[in-house]
């Protein structure tokens, strides 16, 4: 079983459930919540509504009425890296969190209930990359994908794939598919034969100030134009737009430094 999809086409793909292990949500914790909402609202056309406040002020981003992402407020005394965090679906977040611990990872938050929305934990793998675990309640997660302004892909950037792929296999039951290349260290994580995330080993090219981290890609109708909008809105270009086998991509950061990639995927 893969996640249920109600429709697919030029208007995107709507989702009614996510298979355990599939990325189902992305969330960002920041210091300037209102300014961050303004940035992403102008960039992607997101609108916002309040969400569960167990972790402090929090808002869900909506695109054409579909929930696509979350933005929360960090406490003033918390100086954590500002980064997009992917959440992976779980049928039992408590059991998954325990598996994280037994596999050498760390559970930093939870498991806790997010009101009636669901149950969550925030963890890190043995290399330190942070990710979330989500057990659905009233809140499914990302309601639509495949249109500009929605999450398109999540990729772990780390030193080498071998050291962490086994961890994610053990926690989420992924089927890894290494890239067929001797000089490109990449593994695709699959659920029921379908690719859901990637692991990219970059060796010494890993940024020292960031360490291993998950990188979220957002769909863009025109990557070059969206990059210009990012800089006009106070963000920064980190890796110039270029063509890849999967589409045109660029990597940018928002005004608080949260890094993300833009992609116009090949049909």
mmCIF file of C-alpha atoms in Angstrom, residues 242-249 263 266:
data_model
loop_
_atom_site.group_PDB
_atom_site.id
_atom_site.type_symbol
_atom_site.label_atom_id
_atom_site.label_comp_id
_atom_site.label_asym_id
_atom_site.label_seq_id
_atom_site.Cartn_x
_atom_site.Cartn_y
_atom_site.Cartn_z
ATOM 1 C CA UNK A 242 20.819 24.582 -12.929
ATOM 2 C CA UNK A 243 19.365 21.710 -14.882
ATOM 3 C CA UNK A 244 19.456 18.225 -13.387
ATOM 4 C CA UNK A 245 18.109 14.851 -14.550
ATOM 5 C CA UNK A 246 15.062 15.516 -12.342
ATOM 6 C CA UNK A 247 14.372 19.086 -13.410
ATOM 7 C CA UNK A 248 15.694 22.583 -12.849
ATOM 8 C CA UNK A 249 16.833 23.156 -9.262
ATOM 9 C CA UNK A 263 12.603 22.389 -8.236
ATOM 10 C CA UNK A 266 10.529 16.914 -15.149
#
